[in-house]
PDB file of C-alpha atoms in Angstrom:
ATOM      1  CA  UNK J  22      39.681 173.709  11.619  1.00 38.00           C
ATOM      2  CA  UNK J  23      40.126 171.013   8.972  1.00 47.00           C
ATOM      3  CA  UNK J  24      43.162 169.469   7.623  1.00 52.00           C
ATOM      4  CA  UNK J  25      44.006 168.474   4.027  1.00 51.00           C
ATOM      5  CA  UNK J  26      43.881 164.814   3.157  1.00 58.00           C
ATOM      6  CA  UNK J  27      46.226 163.035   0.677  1.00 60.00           C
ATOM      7  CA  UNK J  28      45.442 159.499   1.492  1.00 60.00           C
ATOM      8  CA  UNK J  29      43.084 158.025  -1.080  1.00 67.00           C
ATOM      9  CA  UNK J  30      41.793 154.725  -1.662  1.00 71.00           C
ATOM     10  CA  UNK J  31      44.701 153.333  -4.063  1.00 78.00           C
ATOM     11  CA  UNK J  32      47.075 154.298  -0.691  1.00 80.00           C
ATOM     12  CA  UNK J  33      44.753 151.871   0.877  1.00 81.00           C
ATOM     13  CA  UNK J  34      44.886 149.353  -1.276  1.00 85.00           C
ATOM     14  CA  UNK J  35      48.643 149.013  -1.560  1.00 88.00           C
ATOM     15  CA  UNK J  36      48.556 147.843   2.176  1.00 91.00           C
ATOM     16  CA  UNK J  37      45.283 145.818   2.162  1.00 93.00           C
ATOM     17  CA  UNK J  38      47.219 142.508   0.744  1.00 95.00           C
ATOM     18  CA  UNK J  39      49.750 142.897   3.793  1.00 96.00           C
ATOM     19  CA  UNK J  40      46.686 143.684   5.986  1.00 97.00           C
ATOM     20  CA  UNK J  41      44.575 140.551   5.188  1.00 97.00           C
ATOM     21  CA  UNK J  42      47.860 138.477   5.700  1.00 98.00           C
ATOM     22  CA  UNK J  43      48.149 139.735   9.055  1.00 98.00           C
ATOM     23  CA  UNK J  44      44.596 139.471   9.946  1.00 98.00           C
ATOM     24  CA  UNK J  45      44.688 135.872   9.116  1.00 98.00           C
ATOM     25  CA  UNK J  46      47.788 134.755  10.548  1.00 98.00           C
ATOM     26  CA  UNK J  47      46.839 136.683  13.789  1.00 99.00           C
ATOM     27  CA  UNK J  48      43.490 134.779  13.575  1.00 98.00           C
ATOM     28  CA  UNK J  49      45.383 131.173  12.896  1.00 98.00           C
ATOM     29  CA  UNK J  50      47.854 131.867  15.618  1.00 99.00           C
ATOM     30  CA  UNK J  51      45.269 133.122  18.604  1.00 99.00           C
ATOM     31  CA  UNK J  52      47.115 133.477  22.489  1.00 99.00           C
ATOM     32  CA  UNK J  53      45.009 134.307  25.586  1.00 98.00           C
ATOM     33  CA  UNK J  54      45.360 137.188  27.429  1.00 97.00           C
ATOM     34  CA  UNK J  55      49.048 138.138  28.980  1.00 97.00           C
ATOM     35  CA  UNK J  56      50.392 135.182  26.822  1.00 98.00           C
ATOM     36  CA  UNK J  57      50.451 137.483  23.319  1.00 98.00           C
ATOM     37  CA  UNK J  58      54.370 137.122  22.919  1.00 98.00           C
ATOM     38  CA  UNK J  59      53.775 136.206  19.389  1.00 98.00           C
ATOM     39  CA  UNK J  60      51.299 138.545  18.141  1.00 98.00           C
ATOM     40  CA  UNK J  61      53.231 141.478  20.376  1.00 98.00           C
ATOM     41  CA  UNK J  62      56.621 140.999  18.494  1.00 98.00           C
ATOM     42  CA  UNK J  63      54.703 140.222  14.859  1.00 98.00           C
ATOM     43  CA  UNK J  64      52.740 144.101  15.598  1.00 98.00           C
ATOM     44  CA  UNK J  65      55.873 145.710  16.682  1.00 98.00           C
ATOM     45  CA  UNK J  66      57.965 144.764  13.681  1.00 98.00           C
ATOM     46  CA  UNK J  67      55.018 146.151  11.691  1.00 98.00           C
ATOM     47  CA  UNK J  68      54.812 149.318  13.375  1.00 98.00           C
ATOM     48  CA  UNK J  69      58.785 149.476  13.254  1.00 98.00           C
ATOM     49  CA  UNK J  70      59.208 148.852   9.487  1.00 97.00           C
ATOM     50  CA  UNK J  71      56.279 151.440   9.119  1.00 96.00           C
ATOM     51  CA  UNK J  72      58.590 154.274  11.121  1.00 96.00           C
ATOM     52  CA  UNK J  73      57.585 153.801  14.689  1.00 97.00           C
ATOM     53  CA  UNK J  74      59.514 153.614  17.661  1.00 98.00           C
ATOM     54  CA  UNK J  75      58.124 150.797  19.507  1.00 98.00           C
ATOM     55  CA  UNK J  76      58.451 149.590  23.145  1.00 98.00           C
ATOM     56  CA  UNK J  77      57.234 146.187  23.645  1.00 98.00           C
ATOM     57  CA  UNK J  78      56.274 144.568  27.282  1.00 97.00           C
ATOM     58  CA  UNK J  79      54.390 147.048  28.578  1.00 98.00           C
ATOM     59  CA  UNK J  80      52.301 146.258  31.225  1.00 96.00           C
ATOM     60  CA  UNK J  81      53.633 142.397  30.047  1.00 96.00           C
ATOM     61  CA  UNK J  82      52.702 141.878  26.543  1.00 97.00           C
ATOM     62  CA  UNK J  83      51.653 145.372  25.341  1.00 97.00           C
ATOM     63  CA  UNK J  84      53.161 147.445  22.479  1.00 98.00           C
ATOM     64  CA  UNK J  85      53.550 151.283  22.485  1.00 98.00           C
ATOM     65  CA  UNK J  86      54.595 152.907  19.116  1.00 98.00           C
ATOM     66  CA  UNK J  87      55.332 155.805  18.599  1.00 96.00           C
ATOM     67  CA  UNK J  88      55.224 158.141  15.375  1.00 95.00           C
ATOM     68  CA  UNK J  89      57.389 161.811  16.277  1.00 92.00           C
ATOM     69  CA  UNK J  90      55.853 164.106  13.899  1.00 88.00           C
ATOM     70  CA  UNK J  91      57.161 167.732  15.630  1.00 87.00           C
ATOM     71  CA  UNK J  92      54.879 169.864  17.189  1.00 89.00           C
ATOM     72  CA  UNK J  93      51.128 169.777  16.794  1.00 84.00           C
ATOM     73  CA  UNK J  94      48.053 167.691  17.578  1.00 86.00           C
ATOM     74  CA  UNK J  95      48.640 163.992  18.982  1.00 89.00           C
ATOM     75  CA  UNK J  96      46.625 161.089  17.595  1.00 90.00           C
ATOM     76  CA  UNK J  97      46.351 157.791  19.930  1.00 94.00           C
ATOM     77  CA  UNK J  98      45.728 154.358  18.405  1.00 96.00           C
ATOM     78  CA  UNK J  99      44.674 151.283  20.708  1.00 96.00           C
ATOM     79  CA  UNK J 100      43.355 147.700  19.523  1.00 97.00           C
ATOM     80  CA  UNK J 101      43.456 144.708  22.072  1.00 96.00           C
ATOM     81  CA  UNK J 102      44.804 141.255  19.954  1.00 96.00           C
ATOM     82  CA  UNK J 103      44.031 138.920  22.941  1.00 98.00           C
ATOM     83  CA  UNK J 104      42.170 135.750  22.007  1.00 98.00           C
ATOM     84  CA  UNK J 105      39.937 133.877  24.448  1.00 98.00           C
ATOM     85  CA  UNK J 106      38.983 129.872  25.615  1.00 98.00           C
ATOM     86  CA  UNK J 107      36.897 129.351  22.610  1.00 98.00           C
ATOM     87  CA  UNK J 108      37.213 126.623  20.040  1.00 98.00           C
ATOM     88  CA  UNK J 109      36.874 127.350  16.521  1.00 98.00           C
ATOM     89  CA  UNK J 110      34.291 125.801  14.330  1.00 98.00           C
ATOM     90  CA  UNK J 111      34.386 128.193  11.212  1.00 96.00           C
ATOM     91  CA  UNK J 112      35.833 125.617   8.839  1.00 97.00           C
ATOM     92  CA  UNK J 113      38.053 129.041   7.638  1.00 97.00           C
ATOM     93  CA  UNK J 114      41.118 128.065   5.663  1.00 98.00           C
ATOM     94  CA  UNK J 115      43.198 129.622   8.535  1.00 98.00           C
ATOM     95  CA  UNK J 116      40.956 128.609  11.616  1.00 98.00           C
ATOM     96  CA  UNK J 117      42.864 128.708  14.784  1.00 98.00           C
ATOM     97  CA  UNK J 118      43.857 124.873  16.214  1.00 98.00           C
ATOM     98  CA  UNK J 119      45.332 126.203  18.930  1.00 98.00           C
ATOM     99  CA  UNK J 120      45.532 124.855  22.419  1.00 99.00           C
ATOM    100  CA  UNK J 121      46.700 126.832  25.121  1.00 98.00           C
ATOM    101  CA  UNK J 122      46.862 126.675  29.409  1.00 98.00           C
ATOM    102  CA  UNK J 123      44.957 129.352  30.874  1.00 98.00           C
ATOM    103  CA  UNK J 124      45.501 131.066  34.367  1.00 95.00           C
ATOM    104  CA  UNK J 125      43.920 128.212  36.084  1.00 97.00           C
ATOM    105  CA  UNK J 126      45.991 125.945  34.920  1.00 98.00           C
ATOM    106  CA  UNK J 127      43.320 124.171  32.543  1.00 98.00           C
ATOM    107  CA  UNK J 128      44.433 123.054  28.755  1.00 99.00           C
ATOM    108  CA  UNK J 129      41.594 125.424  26.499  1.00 99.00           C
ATOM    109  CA  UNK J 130      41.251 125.726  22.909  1.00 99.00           C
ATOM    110  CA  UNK J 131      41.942 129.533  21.929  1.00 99.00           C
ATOM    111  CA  UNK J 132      40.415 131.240  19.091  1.00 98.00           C
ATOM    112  CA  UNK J 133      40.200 135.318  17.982  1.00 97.00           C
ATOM    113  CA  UNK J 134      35.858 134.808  18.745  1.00 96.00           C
ATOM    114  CA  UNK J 135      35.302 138.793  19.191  1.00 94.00           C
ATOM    115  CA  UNK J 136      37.355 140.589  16.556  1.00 96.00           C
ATOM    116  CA  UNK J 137      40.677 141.564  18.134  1.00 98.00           C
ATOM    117  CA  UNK J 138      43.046 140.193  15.257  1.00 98.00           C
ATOM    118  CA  UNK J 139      40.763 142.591  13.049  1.00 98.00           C
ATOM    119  CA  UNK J 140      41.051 145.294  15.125  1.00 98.00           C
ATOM    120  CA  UNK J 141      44.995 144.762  15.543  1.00 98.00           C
ATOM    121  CA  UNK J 142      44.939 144.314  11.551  1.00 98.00           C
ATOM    122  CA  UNK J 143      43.073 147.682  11.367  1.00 96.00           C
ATOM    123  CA  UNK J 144      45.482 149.562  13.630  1.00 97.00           C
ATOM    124  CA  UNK J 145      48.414 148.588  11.811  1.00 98.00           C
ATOM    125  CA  UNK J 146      46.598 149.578   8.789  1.00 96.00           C
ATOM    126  CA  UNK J 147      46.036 153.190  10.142  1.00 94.00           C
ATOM    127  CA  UNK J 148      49.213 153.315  11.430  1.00 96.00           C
ATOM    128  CA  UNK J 149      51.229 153.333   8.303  1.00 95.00           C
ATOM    129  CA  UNK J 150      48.486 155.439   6.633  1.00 92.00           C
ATOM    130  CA  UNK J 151      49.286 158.295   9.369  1.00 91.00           C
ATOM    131  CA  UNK J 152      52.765 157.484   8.959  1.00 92.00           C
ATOM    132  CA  UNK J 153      52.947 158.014   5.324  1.00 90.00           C
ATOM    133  CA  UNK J 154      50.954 160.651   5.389  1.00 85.00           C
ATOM    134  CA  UNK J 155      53.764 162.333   7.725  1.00 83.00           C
ATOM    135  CA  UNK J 156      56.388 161.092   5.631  1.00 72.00           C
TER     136      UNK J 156
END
């Protein structure tokens, strides 16, 4: 079976500016696992303003959006956007500074070191390409 496509590259490109704004403040604003209070509300007003329902909290500081679309075929989206006890030494313009006390009590720095601000970036991204595709 294949479906028709109507997203192109300039549909892309409108939210890329938005996209790289949220990738670095997510990256500048790092929180360790089950402390993501920050990042969780910032993702759910994104998926809200692109036409999700959203439930936030899950499971503590998860986010669950969801797109209805009528009957058919169901797409899932996931990305993690937890940060971890790692200080930053990029010298990036928005390089995290952050401090933060982890479950053992102990004062860390905290820094996005494997990729999950880009991957929450990137799921925002697809989400309001599948959700203007739907329009």
């Amino acid at each position: 079976m294949t479906h028709p496509t109507t997203t192109s590259w300039d549909d892309l490109g409108k939210v890329r500016p938005a996209l790289a704004d949220l990738y670095r403040d997510l990256h500048e604003h790092p929180e360790l696992s089950l402390q993501e209070h920050r990042s969780a509300a910032l993702l759910a007003g994104h998926l809200r303003t692109a036409g999700f329902e959203t439930t936030e909290q899950v499971g503590g500081t998860g986010v669950v959006g969801v797109l209805r679309n009528g009957a058919g075929p169901v797409v899932m989206l996931r990305a993690d956007f937890d940060a971890l006890p790692v200080e930053e030494k990029t010298g990036l313009p928005y390089a995290s500074t952050v401090r933060a006390v982890d479950a053992e009590g102990q004062d860390v720095p905290v820094m996005h070191a494997c990729g999950h601000d880009m991957h929450a970036a990137c799921l925002v991204g697809a989400a309001t390409l599948l959700a203007a595709e739907a329009g």
